[in-house]
């Protein structure tokens, strides 16, 4: 990583916005960007209030922008009323957008479904009416455990329509993770599918819901709605389970939106922190949809003719803001994809771009790196064999993009013609924070460049003092912004401690390190400064994985660290002490494998440690603290240069250096 950052800081390649792009762009040229920044600088509240009036459809207009009287529990536009689903669907009725395709859904096997804005409106209304008939009421929490599908989006929009608070759980999470989220959210309703289909394989979802109930703590749930994606046989619990088609059967295709206050929680999304269980990040309605719309226009330069494709899953925040909400509120046509980039072969993304004539493509660096590698092996999957001429803009999200991957993406996918927006943001920020604007910002590979207008990002030291350009430090946001996290569901104290620690004088703590270029002031994210890992763009807490490991009856103690990985960005390395003697040879390999599957079962396959090493003990200080710095060095295969004289048991280091 350190080497990588050095490379970025010395990066001399600069790509100015192409003339043709600039001419038609929503934000055209740096002067226009600067004018917006200046406007926000002069009057932060007035700037955001103006945009909220222009972008959002209000049922009742707000009279006041920011309320900071209970900081850091900020409120925006609080006395205004709106409905987010109304902002995404009803606003297009009676306009030419009504007959436009909203979603082109491509199934895993390539089958296509097209849904117009009018169709989508009716589907959402019918399902919302069905939910209402079941007894769903404003403020109820709804767990959505569904594959990438039109129905997944319909479920989210129907919740928004009724003022229900959804919490989407990624289909890759285990029954245990699902159960924890149901319980923490106190969910009254669960919407799931029977199975999901990915890469030609059927993966059960409904059985995981049943298992979650068996684990206990799901007493708050009244009903489970099952969308039959494959029609697989399943157990239906009488009085609890009901199919999607039963729910919509006979329901009218019009449903009045439930008007809610601007601050009404639109959703909760669980994400990993440095300690404890995943936290339920709570978002608002108005501020959130405002930022979703603005960034569709600013960052993605969305236009009526665009075919937008964000490859994220609706289980992550990217799939919320840039699939379920942003594109719809802007009346865009988007592609929704059920499958995986490597099936039936690693040319799938490129084939789909050609097939759908996608104009904007937004994906993760980990996918790009995997596809670079794949086409090195199977040449026919190289982007050069596909007609990608429809593309005009590329985007990257979720983790730092290394300059080599950036250049490949730029040249091989974008034909050296399309700007790349490297968008830095987080579950907590609701939408983009630091990103190039494609018609304005000169690009530098590996840098997310500059904050959006109205986003007061800065780099400070531990006492919240500003640091000069060129000096790495802590990334903060100095002023509240409309789409920011409102609280952690059920744990306001944890919210305050995690994001507004006293030392930082009221600044929002992102949890990442960053550095600004001496000359340009461009930001480069240097990675998390807490115990959070980023594996293939998926956020994982080391503590969560450790807890999963020690829950295994064989395990006495475990410590988890990250190490760089060429493909996944970071990889999970676990150091494990068993209750029995330290295993060696085949024994060690077998137990390591069992432990990996155990973690997959406890959390989900994305949390499986790549490396597992066994020791008689872990390196600890005399006061019993595990020295993670040493474990990090061992995991990276680096020489240990630190002073180890304070170690209780220095001999353990040699033992842990041995790989399986
Ligand atoms: C963490 C947030 C952004 C939505 C999807 C992930 C890392 C995200 C970038 C980027 C460097 C990035 C940060 C951040 N991250 N985007 N463009 N460059 N790092 O959301 O799961 O909440 O993860 O992802 O470390 O804190 P998330």
XYZ file of C-alpha atoms and ligand atoms in Angstrom:
687
model
C 0.000 0.000 0.000
C 2.696 2.480 0.994
C 4.457 1.875 -2.316
C 1.197 2.256 -4.173
C 0.481 5.632 -2.555
C 3.957 6.903 -3.385
C 3.273 6.007 -7.010
C 0.004 7.930 -6.996
C 1.567 10.969 -5.350
C 4.181 11.078 -8.064
C 1.731 10.304 -10.838
C 2.389 12.713 -13.653
C -0.257 11.579 -16.119
C -3.153 14.000 -16.262
C -6.261 13.533 -18.396
C -8.207 16.684 -19.100
C -11.937 16.267 -19.814
C -12.486 15.542 -23.502
C -13.735 18.636 -25.365
C -16.895 16.872 -26.577
C -17.762 15.700 -23.087
C -17.160 19.086 -21.590
C -19.406 20.848 -24.093
C -22.486 18.867 -23.076
C -21.713 18.354 -19.382
C -24.009 19.427 -16.540
C -20.985 20.858 -14.770
C -18.738 22.085 -17.522
C -15.258 23.221 -16.624
C -13.535 23.967 -13.344
C -14.898 27.515 -13.214
C -18.431 26.186 -12.869
C -17.300 23.702 -10.210
C -15.515 26.492 -8.371
C -18.563 28.768 -8.553
C -20.662 26.087 -6.829
C -17.962 25.575 -4.181
C -17.875 29.326 -3.595
C -21.632 29.497 -3.281
C -21.535 26.728 -0.650
C -18.591 28.442 1.073
C -20.514 31.711 1.367
C -23.736 30.145 2.633
C -23.653 26.394 3.314
C -27.250 26.235 4.480
C -28.529 28.444 1.651
C -26.659 26.383 -0.946
C -28.157 23.081 0.158
C -31.598 24.627 0.656
C -31.589 26.034 -2.868
C -30.732 22.601 -4.287
C -33.328 20.864 -2.117
C -35.987 23.242 -3.444
C -34.905 22.706 -7.049
C -34.414 18.924 -7.043
C -36.867 17.378 -4.598
C -40.646 17.245 -5.037
C -42.153 18.466 -1.792
C -45.649 17.721 -0.596
C -45.155 20.464 1.950
C -42.215 22.819 1.438
C -39.650 23.189 4.213
C -39.006 26.553 5.822
C -35.627 25.834 7.355
C -32.441 24.101 6.078
C -29.979 22.825 8.659
C -30.931 22.377 12.300
C -27.746 21.902 14.329
C -29.294 22.529 17.733
C -28.699 18.896 18.730
C -25.378 18.332 16.995
C -24.105 15.844 15.976
C -27.693 14.701 15.484
C -28.228 17.043 12.553
C -31.533 17.596 10.808
C -32.148 19.012 7.359
C -35.339 20.520 5.915
C -37.175 19.099 8.910
C -40.604 20.680 8.572
C -40.877 19.694 4.898
C -42.930 16.678 3.815
C -42.383 14.367 0.875
C -42.362 10.771 -0.214
C -39.249 9.251 -1.765
C -41.143 6.783 -3.968
C -43.274 9.680 -5.227
C -39.988 11.412 -6.082
C -38.809 8.359 -8.016
C -41.998 7.291 -9.817
C -45.044 9.562 -9.691
C -43.008 12.546 -10.847
C -42.623 10.872 -14.250
C -46.303 10.051 -14.779
C -47.855 12.183 -17.465
C -44.430 13.108 -18.820
C -42.609 11.459 -21.743
C -40.608 9.449 -19.169
C -43.741 7.471 -18.289
C -43.295 5.232 -21.339
C -39.535 5.070 -21.069
C -37.814 1.872 -19.936
C -36.840 2.267 -16.292
C -35.178 -1.117 -15.849
C -33.681 -3.533 -18.340
C -33.241 -6.611 -16.216
C -30.806 -9.244 -17.478
C -31.106 -12.561 -15.679
C -28.174 -14.844 -14.967
C -29.034 -16.902 -18.077
C -29.305 -13.781 -20.266
C -33.111 -13.567 -20.336
C -34.302 -9.975 -20.619
C -37.194 -8.169 -18.880
C -38.042 -4.567 -19.660
C -40.036 -2.467 -17.245
C -41.244 1.028 -18.138
C -41.710 3.762 -15.564
C -45.461 3.238 -15.738
C -45.077 -0.541 -15.239
C -42.760 0.028 -12.323
C -45.174 2.487 -10.744
C -47.987 -0.068 -10.993
C -45.850 -2.901 -9.643
C -44.758 -0.804 -6.685
C -48.316 0.336 -5.985
C -49.730 -3.177 -6.179
C -47.087 -4.567 -3.837
C -47.448 -1.596 -1.469
C -51.207 -2.158 -1.322
C -50.543 -5.823 -0.574
C -48.195 -4.903 2.271
C -50.766 -2.499 3.647
C -53.383 -5.253 3.550
C -51.055 -7.453 5.612
C -50.969 -4.706 8.232
C -47.674 -2.894 7.518
C -47.675 0.569 9.098
C -45.455 3.627 8.799
C -42.230 3.230 10.744
C -42.271 -0.612 10.724
C -38.915 -2.162 9.856
C -38.786 -4.505 6.882
C -35.875 -6.828 6.195
C -35.313 -7.405 2.480
C -33.212 -10.488 1.687
C -33.446 -10.720 -2.054
C -31.348 -11.258 -5.150
C -30.745 -8.632 -7.814
C -34.193 -8.434 -9.382
C -36.927 -6.055 -10.414
C -38.850 -7.322 -7.366
C -36.000 -6.350 -5.027
C -36.274 -2.765 -6.247
C -40.079 -2.913 -6.142
C -39.870 -4.068 -2.513
C -37.597 -1.145 -1.565
C -39.764 1.384 -3.390
C -42.955 -0.038 -1.871
C -41.449 0.399 1.611
C -40.551 3.991 0.771
C -44.080 4.534 -0.511
C -45.644 3.449 2.773
C -43.077 5.075 5.062
C -41.766 1.646 6.099
C -38.070 1.531 6.990
C -36.267 -1.105 4.946
C -33.074 -2.840 5.818
C -31.677 -4.792 2.897
C -29.454 -7.715 3.859
C -27.025 -8.834 1.151
C -27.971 -12.303 -0.145
C -24.414 -13.488 0.583
C -24.858 -13.063 4.332
C -25.513 -16.125 6.473
C -28.642 -17.033 8.442
C -26.829 -15.910 11.603
C -26.059 -12.453 10.158
C -29.645 -12.207 8.945
C -30.971 -13.139 12.387
C -28.791 -10.495 14.069
C -30.111 -7.817 11.729
C -33.757 -8.876 12.136
C -33.326 -8.706 15.890
C -31.391 -5.432 16.019
C -33.885 -3.705 13.718
C -36.888 -5.252 15.499
C -38.253 -6.054 12.066
C -41.957 -6.776 11.730
C -41.728 -8.016 8.148
C -39.277 -10.012 6.043
C -39.308 -10.037 2.258
C -37.128 -12.706 0.675
C -36.858 -14.919 -2.397
C -36.896 -18.693 -2.540
C -33.487 -18.781 -4.212
C -31.010 -16.623 -6.038
C -29.358 -17.594 -9.289
C -25.737 -16.622 -9.819
C -23.221 -18.039 -12.234
C -25.540 -20.886 -13.213
C -25.943 -21.998 -9.586
C -29.063 -21.839 -7.459
C -28.377 -20.504 -3.966
C -31.139 -20.920 -1.376
C -32.380 -17.818 0.491
C -35.672 -18.882 2.086
C -34.012 -21.742 4.027
C -31.641 -19.151 5.557
C -34.688 -17.181 6.721
C -36.099 -20.344 8.307
C -32.740 -20.990 9.969
C -32.667 -17.415 11.272
C -35.991 -18.058 13.018
C -34.624 -21.279 14.515
C -31.712 -19.323 15.970
C -34.268 -17.292 17.943
C -34.826 -13.613 18.590
C -37.091 -13.110 15.565
C -40.327 -12.812 17.566
C -40.924 -9.300 16.232
C -41.586 -10.695 12.739
C -45.251 -11.016 11.774
C -45.012 -12.218 8.182
C -42.450 -13.470 5.662
C -43.190 -12.653 2.030
C -41.507 -14.992 -0.466
C -40.884 -14.008 -4.047
C -40.635 -17.204 -6.067
C -37.642 -16.583 -8.298
C -37.083 -20.215 -9.275
C -40.150 -21.949 -7.875
C -37.994 -24.307 -5.811
C -39.813 -26.449 -3.288
C -39.764 -24.877 0.170
C -41.336 -25.106 3.604
C -44.114 -22.578 4.064
C -44.910 -21.871 7.693
C -48.679 -21.546 8.004
C -49.768 -18.159 9.297
C -46.275 -16.699 8.823
C -45.170 -17.242 5.227
C -46.979 -15.883 2.199
C -45.905 -15.709 -1.435
C -45.329 -12.492 -3.355
C -48.099 -13.401 -5.806
C -50.560 -13.924 -2.950
C -49.630 -10.491 -1.613
C -50.274 -8.674 -4.883
C -53.261 -10.774 -5.931
C -56.280 -8.543 -6.592
C -54.520 -5.401 -5.365
C -55.230 -2.132 -7.203
C -52.324 -0.666 -9.159
C -52.592 2.753 -7.612
C -51.496 3.558 -4.067
C -51.382 6.998 -2.473
C -47.895 7.740 -1.174
C -47.619 8.151 2.582
C -46.302 11.673 3.138
C -43.519 11.697 5.682
C -41.335 14.319 7.303
C -37.992 15.081 5.678
C -36.155 13.327 8.505
C -38.274 10.168 8.454
C -35.833 7.233 8.235
C -35.857 5.869 4.687
C -33.662 2.906 5.514
C -31.215 1.258 7.846
C -28.203 -0.474 6.326
C -25.857 -2.538 8.433
C -22.136 -2.047 7.994
C -18.994 -3.094 9.830
C -17.214 -0.966 12.365
C -13.981 -1.380 14.276
C -15.648 -2.933 17.295
C -18.630 -5.091 18.047
C -21.473 -6.135 15.837
C -22.328 -4.401 12.562
C -24.027 -1.076 13.073
C -27.356 -0.047 11.568
C -26.615 3.131 9.627
C -29.825 5.177 9.569
C -30.554 7.507 6.660
C -33.136 10.244 6.206
C -35.636 10.707 3.371
C -35.174 14.214 1.922
C -31.435 14.785 2.398
C -30.712 11.316 1.068
C -32.785 11.562 -2.113
C -31.428 15.058 -2.724
C -27.844 13.823 -2.751
C -28.755 10.756 -4.822
C -30.250 13.017 -7.489
C -27.513 15.615 -7.408
C -24.712 13.106 -7.785
C -26.525 11.349 -10.642
C -26.399 14.741 -12.373
C -23.037 16.056 -11.191
C -20.898 12.922 -11.069
C -22.623 10.792 -13.692
C -23.770 13.685 -15.859
C -26.995 11.718 -16.379
C -28.982 12.665 -19.491
C -32.342 11.418 -20.830
C -30.613 9.299 -23.514
C -28.244 7.502 -21.154
C -28.240 3.793 -20.435
C -26.866 3.655 -16.943
C -25.319 0.534 -15.423
C -24.185 0.225 -11.834
C -23.009 -3.347 -11.187
C -23.415 -3.210 -7.391
C -25.840 -5.374 -5.440
C -28.867 -3.783 -3.746
C -27.495 -5.277 -0.517
C -24.841 -2.536 -0.406
C -25.263 1.213 -0.230
C -24.111 1.623 -3.839
C -27.095 -0.467 -4.915
C -29.384 1.739 -2.826
C -28.253 5.130 -4.061
C -27.251 4.271 -7.619
C -29.809 1.549 -8.475
C -32.915 1.655 -6.293
C -33.186 5.447 -5.882
C -30.898 7.818 -7.815
C -31.440 6.596 -11.400
C -35.221 6.358 -10.891
C -35.550 9.829 -9.382
C -33.714 11.113 -12.475
C -35.882 9.176 -14.925
C -32.926 7.252 -16.311
C -32.938 3.899 -18.083
C -30.774 1.468 -16.165
C -29.517 -2.074 -16.481
C -30.038 -4.395 -13.545
C -28.006 -7.589 -13.616
C -28.708 -10.747 -11.662
C -25.502 -12.629 -12.274
C -21.741 -12.461 -11.881
C -19.058 -10.945 -14.152
C -17.412 -14.296 -14.869
C -20.381 -16.308 -16.110
C -20.696 -17.811 -18.659
C -17.245 -16.282 -19.142
C -15.276 -13.209 -18.115
C -16.553 -11.322 -21.166
C -20.021 -10.998 -19.600
C -19.743 -7.317 -18.621
C -18.389 -6.314 -22.037
C -21.007 -8.401 -23.859
C -23.719 -6.755 -21.791
C -22.403 -3.232 -22.426
C -22.523 -3.989 -26.164
C -25.931 -5.641 -25.982
C -27.599 -2.860 -24.024
C -25.555 -0.013 -25.498
C -24.661 1.127 -22.004
C -23.368 4.696 -21.895
C -22.333 4.924 -18.231
C -20.683 1.995 -16.475
C -19.988 1.983 -12.738
C -18.126 -0.902 -11.106
C -15.525 -1.817 -8.473
C -11.738 -2.013 -8.883
C -11.771 -5.600 -7.660
C -13.975 -6.581 -10.627
C -11.678 -4.744 -13.024
C -8.589 -6.478 -11.647
C -10.269 -9.879 -11.840
C -11.299 -9.262 -15.460
C -7.815 -8.055 -16.432
C -6.430 -11.306 -15.114
C -9.157 -13.393 -16.738
C -8.579 -12.012 -20.238
C -4.866 -12.619 -19.871
C -5.783 -16.291 -19.559
C -8.703 -16.456 -22.006
C -8.028 -13.903 -24.739
C -11.552 -14.053 -26.175
C -12.859 -12.309 -23.051
C -10.722 -9.208 -23.675
C -12.820 -6.031 -24.072
C -11.300 -5.472 -27.551
C -13.567 -8.213 -28.902
C -16.713 -6.306 -27.954
C -18.268 -3.140 -29.291
C -17.988 -0.767 -26.357
C -18.410 2.374 -28.437
C -21.674 3.303 -26.668
C -19.759 4.105 -23.457
C -19.149 7.740 -22.608
C -18.346 7.605 -18.890
C -16.797 5.087 -16.491
C -16.948 4.979 -12.717
C -15.112 3.223 -9.915
C -16.244 2.672 -6.329
C -15.598 0.850 -3.087
C -11.826 0.828 -2.699
C -8.765 2.604 -4.016
C -8.143 1.905 -7.697
C -4.478 1.262 -8.446
C -3.045 3.250 -11.363
C -2.405 0.140 -13.538
C -6.043 -0.967 -13.229
C -7.116 2.644 -13.845
C -5.077 2.833 -17.087
C -6.419 -0.493 -18.312
C -9.997 0.560 -17.552
C -9.382 3.876 -19.312
C -7.758 2.451 -22.436
C -9.246 -1.010 -22.883
C -12.804 -0.393 -21.686
C -13.195 3.343 -22.269
C -11.241 3.443 -25.534
C -9.183 6.381 -24.140
C -12.321 8.457 -24.710
C -14.309 8.173 -21.482
C -13.525 10.023 -18.254
C -13.302 7.832 -15.142
C -14.978 9.055 -11.970
C -13.209 7.492 -8.982
C -15.916 8.058 -6.387
C -14.956 8.032 -2.727
C -17.827 7.652 -0.285
C -19.231 5.351 2.402
C -22.408 3.702 3.625
C -22.584 6.559 6.132
C -22.306 9.370 3.581
C -25.305 8.275 1.502
C -23.662 9.271 -1.783
C -20.448 10.489 -3.408
C -18.195 12.771 -1.368
C -14.881 13.138 -3.167
C -14.941 12.502 -6.896
C -13.979 14.024 -10.216
C -16.728 15.738 -12.205
C -16.353 14.271 -15.667
C -16.824 17.501 -17.619
C -14.630 19.558 -15.341
C -11.944 17.813 -13.326
C -8.618 16.831 -14.913
C -8.080 13.201 -13.903
C -5.052 11.659 -12.237
C -5.017 7.840 -12.037
C -5.415 6.663 -8.436
C -6.800 9.920 -7.067
C -10.450 10.613 -6.241
C -9.466 14.279 -6.858
C -11.680 16.891 -5.141
C -14.723 17.081 -2.842
C -18.135 17.840 -4.303
C -19.424 21.379 -3.802
C -20.867 21.670 -0.299
C -18.750 18.800 1.056
C -16.199 20.236 3.492
C -13.660 17.387 3.338
C -10.285 18.036 4.955
C -7.230 16.293 6.342
C -6.349 16.867 9.985
C -4.143 15.458 12.729
C -5.374 13.706 15.883
C -6.203 17.019 17.519
C -8.244 18.233 14.531
C -5.576 20.669 13.287
C -5.451 21.166 9.540
C -2.500 19.514 7.850
C -0.692 21.015 4.876
C -0.904 19.373 1.475
C 1.567 16.529 1.115
C 1.120 15.438 4.706
C -0.991 12.360 5.350
C -3.608 12.443 8.092
C -7.171 11.750 9.089
C -9.978 12.364 6.611
C -12.811 14.414 8.115
C -15.798 16.404 6.917
C -16.013 19.691 8.732
C -19.647 20.551 8.109
C -22.819 18.448 8.090
C -24.346 17.656 4.693
C -27.909 16.562 3.844
C -27.305 12.860 3.023
C -25.174 12.075 6.057
C -25.924 9.235 8.486
C -28.429 10.388 11.121
C -27.672 7.877 13.861
C -26.913 4.234 14.483
C -30.218 2.453 14.866
C -30.886 1.970 18.568
C -27.445 3.204 19.636
C -27.063 7.003 19.479
C -24.083 6.883 21.846
C -22.174 4.602 19.506
C -23.019 6.986 16.668
C -21.513 9.916 18.542
C -18.409 7.996 19.594
C -17.758 6.440 16.176
C -18.219 9.503 13.991
C -17.892 12.558 16.224
C -15.203 11.738 18.788
C -14.510 14.619 21.196
C -10.913 15.149 20.005
C -12.136 16.025 16.515
C -14.102 19.068 17.627
C -17.313 18.205 15.874
C -15.835 17.073 12.563
C -17.229 13.902 10.967
C -14.623 11.123 11.155
C -14.678 9.015 8.002
C -12.347 6.308 9.315
C -9.960 6.636 6.377
C -6.523 8.118 6.081
C -5.838 10.490 3.190
C -3.259 12.830 1.743
C -3.555 15.805 -0.627
C -1.201 16.429 -3.483
C 1.221 19.288 -2.796
C 0.474 21.041 -6.054
C -3.051 20.119 -7.094
C -4.615 19.556 -3.663
C -6.077 16.307 -5.026
C -7.055 13.714 -2.436
C -5.707 10.178 -2.360
C -7.303 7.793 0.111
C -4.633 5.795 1.919
C -6.990 3.245 3.499
C -8.822 2.673 6.757
C -7.252 3.865 9.959
C -9.392 1.600 12.133
C -9.768 -2.173 12.344
C -11.957 -2.319 9.280
C -10.845 -4.300 6.228
C -11.864 -3.800 2.628
C -11.922 -7.138 0.827
C -13.085 -6.909 -2.790
C -14.825 -3.667 -1.883
C -16.681 -5.410 0.960
C -16.300 -3.874 4.358
C -15.458 -6.296 7.185
C -14.540 -5.707 10.814
C -11.558 -7.714 12.101
C -13.405 -8.067 15.426
C -16.425 -9.640 13.767
C -14.263 -12.287 12.137
C -12.394 -12.890 15.388
C -15.691 -13.351 17.236
C -16.836 -15.811 14.589
C -13.590 -17.790 14.926
C -13.618 -17.989 18.731
C -17.240 -19.132 18.605
C -15.883 -22.383 17.152
C -15.485 -25.031 19.882
C -11.927 -25.833 18.726
C -10.649 -22.274 18.969
C -9.123 -20.744 22.088
C -8.008 -17.404 20.662
C -7.860 -15.642 17.312
C -6.497 -12.414 15.850
C -7.395 -11.151 12.387
C -5.477 -8.619 10.298
C -5.498 -7.484 6.681
C -2.735 -7.816 4.144
C -2.512 -6.406 0.614
C -3.769 -8.654 -2.164
C -3.313 -8.036 -5.879
C -6.828 -9.106 -6.741
C -9.063 -8.360 -3.762
C -7.266 -5.225 -2.547
C -6.986 -6.613 0.942
C -7.089 -10.230 2.119
C -8.069 -11.567 5.532
C -5.298 -13.254 7.523
C -6.182 -15.077 10.734
C -3.841 -16.214 13.506
C -5.454 -18.941 15.539
C -4.655 -20.702 18.799
C -6.570 -23.941 19.252
C -7.628 -25.468 22.554
C -5.819 -28.618 21.445
C -2.127 -28.799 20.485
C -1.020 -26.732 17.496
C -1.845 -28.755 14.371
C 0.717 -29.337 11.637
C 0.742 -30.751 8.071
C -2.496 -32.216 6.716
C -4.149 -31.793 10.076
C -3.519 -28.067 9.998
C -4.793 -27.794 6.441
C -7.971 -29.690 7.243
C -8.740 -27.639 10.350
C -7.966 -24.390 8.502
C -10.470 -25.393 5.867
C -13.102 -26.278 8.453
C -12.562 -22.899 10.103
C -12.981 -21.088 6.797
C -16.308 -22.816 6.235
C -17.255 -22.062 9.799
C -16.705 -18.333 9.235
C -18.698 -18.537 5.995
C -21.526 -20.103 7.964
C -21.278 -17.562 10.803
C -21.016 -14.399 8.681
C -20.996 -15.206 4.968
C -18.520 -16.432 2.344
C -17.076 -12.916 1.912
C -15.625 -13.112 5.436
C -13.603 -16.322 4.859
C -9.968 -15.802 5.896
C -7.595 -16.379 2.999
C -4.648 -17.273 5.265
C -4.928 -19.129 8.535
C -1.845 -19.733 10.686
C -1.782 -21.701 13.902
C 0.364 -20.858 16.901
C 0.830 -22.093 20.449
C 0.083 -18.516 21.390
C -0.168 -14.997 19.947
C 2.458 -12.277 20.314
C 1.447 -10.285 23.380
C 2.813 -7.530 25.509
C 3.426 -8.262 29.182
C 0.050 -6.693 29.908
C -1.579 -9.237 27.604
C -2.328 -7.014 24.614
C -2.046 -8.702 21.222
C 0.538 -6.888 19.093
C -1.333 -6.579 15.845
C 1.416 -4.582 14.176
C 3.635 -7.644 14.357
C 0.889 -9.870 13.030
C 0.375 -7.469 10.130
C 4.081 -7.653 9.280
C 4.010 -11.456 9.438
C 0.872 -11.632 7.294
C 2.580 -9.482 4.672
C 5.719 -11.599 4.800
C 7.709 -8.558 5.854
C 10.762 -8.618 8.062
C 10.001 -7.520 11.605
C 11.897 -4.319 12.210
C 10.019 -3.204 15.301
C 11.384 -3.554 18.784
C 10.051 -6.825 20.188
C 11.691 -6.540 23.595
C 8.351 -5.741 25.247
C 6.954 -9.061 24.033
C 6.057 -11.645 26.603
C 6.900 -14.453 24.183
C 9.191 -13.357 21.300
C 9.796 -16.943 20.166
C 6.203 -17.140 18.952
C 7.035 -14.913 15.983
C 9.166 -17.563 14.275
C 6.449 -20.120 14.724
C 3.777 -17.849 13.225
C 5.944 -17.011 10.226
C 5.512 -20.567 9.002
C 2.760 -20.863 6.423
C 0.621 -23.942 6.005
C -15.055 2.472 2.591
C -16.542 2.542 2.649
C -18.636 3.720 -1.358
C -19.767 2.806 -1.329
C -19.336 1.383 -1.292
C -18.479 1.051 -0.096
C -13.457 2.636 0.893
C -14.885 3.536 -0.985
C -13.396 4.406 -2.293
C -12.607 5.037 -3.297
C -10.733 4.612 -1.975
C -12.735 3.899 -1.153
C -13.074 3.557 2.038
C -14.401 3.814 2.717
N -13.699 3.353 -0.360
N -14.713 4.162 -2.138
N -13.145 5.533 -4.416
N -11.279 5.119 -3.085
N -11.409 4.005 -1.008
O -19.071 1.567 1.065
O -18.851 -0.464 2.499
O -19.328 1.787 3.506
O -17.069 1.248 2.540
O -14.656 1.988 1.305
O -12.205 2.876 2.891
O -14.287 4.199 4.066
P -18.636 0.999 2.456
